[in-house]
PDB file of C-alpha atoms in Angstrom:
ATOM      1  CA  VAL F 180     -77.656  54.466  32.287  1.00 37.00           C
ATOM      2  CA  VAL F 181     -76.372  54.110  28.812  1.00 40.00           C
ATOM      3  CA  TYR F 182     -72.801  53.768  30.061  1.00 39.00           C
ATOM      4  CA  MET F 183     -73.935  50.926  32.298  1.00 45.00           C
ATOM      5  CA  VAL F 184     -76.051  49.165  29.601  1.00 47.00           C
ATOM      6  CA  ALA F 185     -73.545  49.618  26.626  1.00 46.00           C
ATOM      7  CA  PRO F 186     -70.873  47.169  28.076  1.00 54.00           C
ATOM      8  CA  LEU F 187     -73.509  44.438  28.682  1.00 55.00           C
ATOM      9  CA  LEU F 188     -74.794  44.816  25.216  1.00 56.00           C
ATOM     10  CA  ASP F 189     -71.331  44.627  23.840  1.00 54.00           C
ATOM     11  CA  GLU F 190     -70.758  41.453  25.800  1.00 56.00           C
ATOM     12  CA  ALA F 191     -73.955  39.957  24.622  1.00 54.00           C
ATOM     13  CA  LEU F 192     -73.236  40.787  20.958  1.00 55.00           C
ATOM     14  CA  ALA F 193     -69.802  39.133  21.349  1.00 55.00           C
ATOM     15  CA  ARG F 194     -71.265  36.109  22.901  1.00 52.00           C
ATOM     16  CA  VAL F 195     -74.084  35.697  20.248  1.00 55.00           C
ATOM     17  CA  GLY F 196     -72.248  37.096  17.237  1.00 68.00           C
ATOM     18  CA  ARG F 197     -73.397  39.671  14.715  1.00 71.00           C
ATOM     19  CA  LYS F 198     -73.296  37.089  11.935  1.00 76.00           C
ATOM     20  CA  LYS F 199     -75.718  34.835  13.727  1.00 78.00           C
ATOM     21  CA  LEU F 200     -78.106  37.613  14.495  1.00 80.00           C
ATOM     22  CA  VAL F 201     -78.077  38.704  10.936  1.00 80.00           C
ATOM     23  CA  ALA F 202     -78.731  35.018   9.921  1.00 82.00           C
ATOM     24  CA  VAL F 203     -81.765  34.950  12.421  1.00 82.00           C
ATOM     25  CA  CYS F 204     -83.099  38.167  10.985  1.00 83.00           C
ATOM     26  CA  THR F 205     -82.860  36.527   7.417  1.00 86.00           C
ATOM     27  CA  VAL F 206     -84.806  33.463   8.814  1.00 85.00           C
ATOM     28  CA  ALA F 207     -87.492  35.778  10.044  1.00 83.00           C
ATOM     29  CA  ALA F 208     -87.850  37.635   6.854  1.00 83.00           C
ATOM     30  CA  GLY F 209     -88.023  34.390   4.901  1.00 83.00           C
ATOM     31  CA  CYS F 210     -90.608  32.712   7.356  1.00 83.00           C
ATOM     32  CA  LEU F 211     -92.782  35.761   7.063  1.00 81.00           C
ATOM     33  CA  GLU F 212     -92.573  36.806   3.543  1.00 83.00           C
ATOM     34  CA  GLY F 213     -91.568  33.505   1.645  1.00 80.00           C
ATOM     35  CA  GLY F 214     -88.748  32.103  -0.411  1.00 82.00           C
ATOM     36  CA  GLN F 215     -88.054  34.954  -2.808  1.00 85.00           C
ATOM     37  CA  PHE F 216     -88.165  37.739  -0.378  1.00 83.00           C
ATOM     38  CA  GLY F 217     -86.142  35.768   2.096  1.00 84.00           C
ATOM     39  CA  ALA F 218     -83.513  35.226  -0.599  1.00 88.00           C
ATOM     40  CA  GLY F 219     -83.519  39.008  -1.548  1.00 88.00           C
ATOM     41  CA  PHE F 220     -83.229  39.916   2.277  1.00 84.00           C
ATOM     42  CA  GLY F 221     -80.467  37.389   2.510  1.00 87.00           C
ATOM     43  CA  VAL F 222     -78.569  39.008  -0.388  1.00 89.00           C
ATOM     44  CA  ALA F 223     -78.970  42.430   1.159  1.00 86.00           C
ATOM     45  CA  SER F 224     -77.803  41.198   4.664  1.00 84.00           C
ATOM     46  CA  GLY F 225     -74.792  39.369   3.195  1.00 85.00           C
ATOM     47  CA  LEU F 226     -73.691  42.495   1.228  1.00 85.00           C
ATOM     48  CA  LEU F 227     -74.141  44.461   4.417  1.00 81.00           C
ATOM     49  CA  LEU F 228     -71.869  41.983   6.398  1.00 78.00           C
ATOM     50  CA  ALA F 229     -69.162  41.826   3.515  1.00 80.00           C
ATOM     51  CA  THR F 230     -69.036  45.465   3.133  1.00 81.00           C
ATOM     52  CA  LEU F 231     -68.747  46.491   6.759  1.00 74.00           C
ATOM     53  CA  GLY F 232     -66.052  43.789   7.180  1.00 70.00           C
ATOM     54  CA  HIS F 233     -67.932  41.325   9.417  1.00 68.00           C
ATOM     55  CA  GLY F 234     -67.569  38.405   6.752  1.00 71.00           C
ATOM     56  CA  GLY F 235     -66.468  37.476   3.361  1.00 77.00           C
ATOM     57  CA  TRP F 236     -68.464  37.644   0.229  1.00 83.00           C
ATOM     58  CA  GLY F 237     -69.445  34.134   0.709  1.00 82.00           C
ATOM     59  CA  TYR F 238     -72.026  35.319   3.232  1.00 80.00           C
ATOM     60  CA  VAL F 239     -74.035  36.841   0.340  1.00 85.00           C
ATOM     61  CA  ALA F 240     -74.642  33.387  -1.100  1.00 86.00           C
ATOM     62  CA  LEU F 241     -74.984  31.802   2.280  1.00 85.00           C
ATOM     63  CA  LEU F 242     -77.575  34.223   3.605  1.00 85.00           C
ATOM     64  CA  ALA F 243     -79.444  34.164   0.411  1.00 88.00           C
ATOM     65  CA  PHE F 244     -79.731  30.362   0.621  1.00 90.00           C
ATOM     66  CA  VAL F 245     -80.655  30.567   4.298  1.00 86.00           C
ATOM     67  CA  GLY F 246     -83.504  33.078   3.492  1.00 87.00           C
ATOM     68  CA  TRP F 247     -84.698  31.091   0.633  1.00 91.00           C
ATOM     69  CA  VAL F 248     -84.798  27.804   2.464  1.00 89.00           C
ATOM     70  CA  SER F 249     -86.553  29.284   5.528  1.00 89.00           C
ATOM     71  CA  GLY F 250     -88.988  30.928   3.305  1.00 86.00           C
ATOM     72  CA  LEU F 251     -89.919  27.786   1.521  1.00 88.00           C
ATOM     73  CA  LEU F 252     -90.184  25.872   4.796  1.00 86.00           C
ATOM     74  CA  GLY F 253     -92.355  28.624   6.329  1.00 82.00           C
ATOM     75  CA  GLN F 254     -94.612  28.853   3.204  1.00 81.00           C
ATOM     76  CA  TYR F 255     -95.109  25.196   2.268  1.00 85.00           C
ATOM     77  CA  VAL F 256     -93.981  22.914   5.274  1.00 85.00           C
ATOM     78  CA  LEU F 257     -94.200  24.928   8.550  1.00 82.00           C
ATOM     79  CA  ARG F 258     -96.572  27.805   9.316  1.00 78.00           C
ATOM     80  CA  GLN F 259     -95.673  31.412   8.891  1.00 79.00           C
ATOM     81  CA  ASP F 260     -95.772  32.208  12.627  1.00 79.00           C
ATOM     82  CA  LEU F 261     -93.450  32.290  15.554  1.00 82.00           C
ATOM     83  CA  TRP F 262     -93.090  28.658  15.954  1.00 84.00           C
ATOM     84  CA  GLY F 263     -92.177  28.161  12.315  1.00 82.00           C
ATOM     85  CA  HIS F 264     -89.572  30.915  12.812  1.00 83.00           C
ATOM     86  CA  VAL F 265     -88.339  29.222  15.969  1.00 85.00           C
ATOM     87  CA  ILE F 266     -87.991  25.686  14.227  1.00 87.00           C
ATOM     88  CA  CYS F 267     -86.205  27.324  11.379  1.00 86.00           C
ATOM     89  CA  CYS F 268     -83.882  29.221  13.854  1.00 84.00           C
ATOM     90  CA  VAL F 269     -83.145  25.903  15.759  1.00 86.00           C
ATOM     91  CA  VAL F 270     -82.040  24.089  12.458  1.00 86.00           C
ATOM     92  CA  LEU F 271     -80.020  27.101  11.489  1.00 85.00           C
ATOM     93  CA  LEU F 272     -78.206  27.471  14.845  1.00 84.00           C
ATOM     94  CA  VAL F 273     -77.589  23.638  15.135  1.00 86.00           C
ATOM     95  CA  VAL F 274     -75.938  23.547  11.602  1.00 85.00           C
ATOM     96  CA  TRP F 275     -74.028  26.864  12.348  1.00 82.00           C
ATOM     97  CA  GLU F 276     -72.715  25.518  15.611  1.00 81.00           C
ATOM     98  CA  ALA F 277     -71.795  22.164  14.137  1.00 83.00           C
ATOM     99  CA  VAL F 278     -69.867  23.778  11.443  1.00 82.00           C
ATOM    100  CA  GLN F 279     -67.999  26.012  13.828  1.00 79.00           C
ATOM    101  CA  LEU F 280     -67.358  23.045  16.314  1.00 81.00           C
ATOM    102  CA  LEU F 281     -65.984  20.944  13.522  1.00 81.00           C
ATOM    103  CA  GLY F 282     -63.687  23.873  12.558  1.00 78.00           C
ATOM    104  CA  VAL F 283     -62.435  24.372  16.177  1.00 75.00           C
ATOM    105  CA  ALA F 284     -62.183  20.621  16.911  1.00 72.00           C
ATOM    106  CA  THR F 285     -59.870  20.039  14.010  1.00 77.00           C
ATOM    107  CA  SER F 286     -57.520  22.964  14.997  1.00 76.00           C
ATOM    108  CA  THR F 287     -57.334  22.701  18.735  1.00 76.00           C
ATOM    109  CA  SER F 288     -56.910  20.040  21.321  1.00 76.00           C
ATOM    110  CA  ALA F 289     -59.582  21.129  23.587  1.00 73.00           C
ATOM    111  CA  PRO F 290     -61.918  18.285  25.064  1.00 79.00           C
ATOM    112  CA  LEU F 291     -65.048  17.677  23.113  1.00 78.00           C
ATOM    113  CA  GLY F 292     -67.295  18.229  26.108  1.00 81.00           C
ATOM    114  CA  VAL F 293     -65.814  21.849  26.602  1.00 78.00           C
ATOM    115  CA  LEU F 294     -66.475  22.561  22.985  1.00 79.00           C
ATOM    116  CA  LEU F 295     -69.966  21.150  22.988  1.00 81.00           C
ATOM    117  CA  SER F 296     -71.033  23.100  26.117  1.00 80.00           C
ATOM    118  CA  LEU F 297     -69.632  26.369  24.608  1.00 76.00           C
ATOM    119  CA  ALA F 298     -71.556  25.589  21.360  1.00 78.00           C
ATOM    120  CA  ALA F 299     -74.742  24.889  23.261  1.00 81.00           C
ATOM    121  CA  GLY F 300     -74.463  28.164  25.283  1.00 79.00           C
ATOM    122  CA  GLU F 301     -73.845  30.246  22.101  1.00 78.00           C
ATOM    123  CA  GLY F 302     -76.760  28.485  20.419  1.00 79.00           C
ATOM    124  CA  LEU F 303     -79.156  29.069  23.332  1.00 81.00           C
ATOM    125  CA  CYS F 304     -78.104  32.771  23.553  1.00 78.00           C
ATOM    126  CA  SER F 305     -78.783  33.182  19.979  1.00 79.00           C
ATOM    127  CA  LEU F 306     -82.107  31.454  20.166  1.00 81.00           C
ATOM    128  CA  VAL F 307     -83.173  33.838  22.874  1.00 81.00           C
ATOM    129  CA  CYS F 308     -82.548  36.697  20.509  1.00 79.00           C
ATOM    130  CA  ALA F 309     -84.803  35.014  17.963  1.00 81.00           C
ATOM    131  CA  PHE F 310     -87.979  36.032  19.739  1.00 86.00           C
ATOM    132  CA  PRO F 311     -87.510  39.751  19.760  1.00 84.00           C
ATOM    133  CA  ILE F 312     -86.146  39.702  16.087  1.00 80.00           C
ATOM    134  CA  TYR F 313     -89.364  37.860  15.066  1.00 81.00           C
ATOM    135  CA  GLY F 314     -91.518  40.424  16.900  1.00 82.00           C
ATOM    136  CA  MET F 315     -89.675  43.293  15.160  1.00 80.00           C
ATOM    137  CA  ASN F 316     -89.974  41.720  11.832  1.00 78.00           C
ATOM    138  CA  ARG F 317     -93.633  40.895  12.346  1.00 79.00           C
ATOM    139  CA  PHE F 318     -94.368  44.403  13.432  1.00 81.00           C
ATOM    140  CA  CYS F 319     -92.693  45.717  10.348  1.00 76.00           C
ATOM    141  CA  CYS F 320     -94.730  43.263   8.092  1.00 75.00           C
ATOM    142  CA  VAL F 321     -98.038  44.000   9.611  1.00 75.00           C
ATOM    143  CA  HIS F 322     -97.836  47.741   9.759  1.00 73.00           C
ATOM    144  CA  TYR F 323     -95.790  48.423   6.636  1.00 72.00           C
ATOM    145  CA  GLY F 324     -97.135  45.694   4.237  1.00 67.00           C
ATOM    146  CA  ARG F 325     -96.280  42.106   3.541  1.00 63.00           C
ATOM    147  CA  ILE F 326     -97.028  39.656   0.821  1.00 52.00           C
ATOM    148  CA  TYR F 327     -98.648  36.920   3.003  1.00 50.00           C
ATOM    149  CA  HIS F 328    -101.038  37.999   5.875  1.00 47.00           C
ATOM    150  CA  GLU F 329    -102.611  35.606   8.332  1.00 46.00           C
TER     151      GLU F 329
END
């Protein structure tokens, strides 16, 4: 069973991207715990990506900023629940895909419609992963302690 499932998971991770999944985890930590913890989690996530070779050292600052902003949004603007997390993830993924789309559009001659459909597919796949990621983070926060509890 593991040999049959492993290629499917590899293909899903290649489609979604490890960097985006780590960013969604950072959003979940920020939404549940607040801005300071989200920034700290973002620094730890960025260091993990940078040391494992999945991204440059700029991801440390980028993920710290993502965690801090999502924490502040969850704490003061949105609610610290699933829907606050989903809203923050949608904003993150739209910005992420727009930046990637601009980078690809300037360096290739692919039609814009094709690039937009590809970006939409990747964003939706990443958004589907946001739900179990939130559930795992919520489980850890409730059972192992958190700063803000509903």
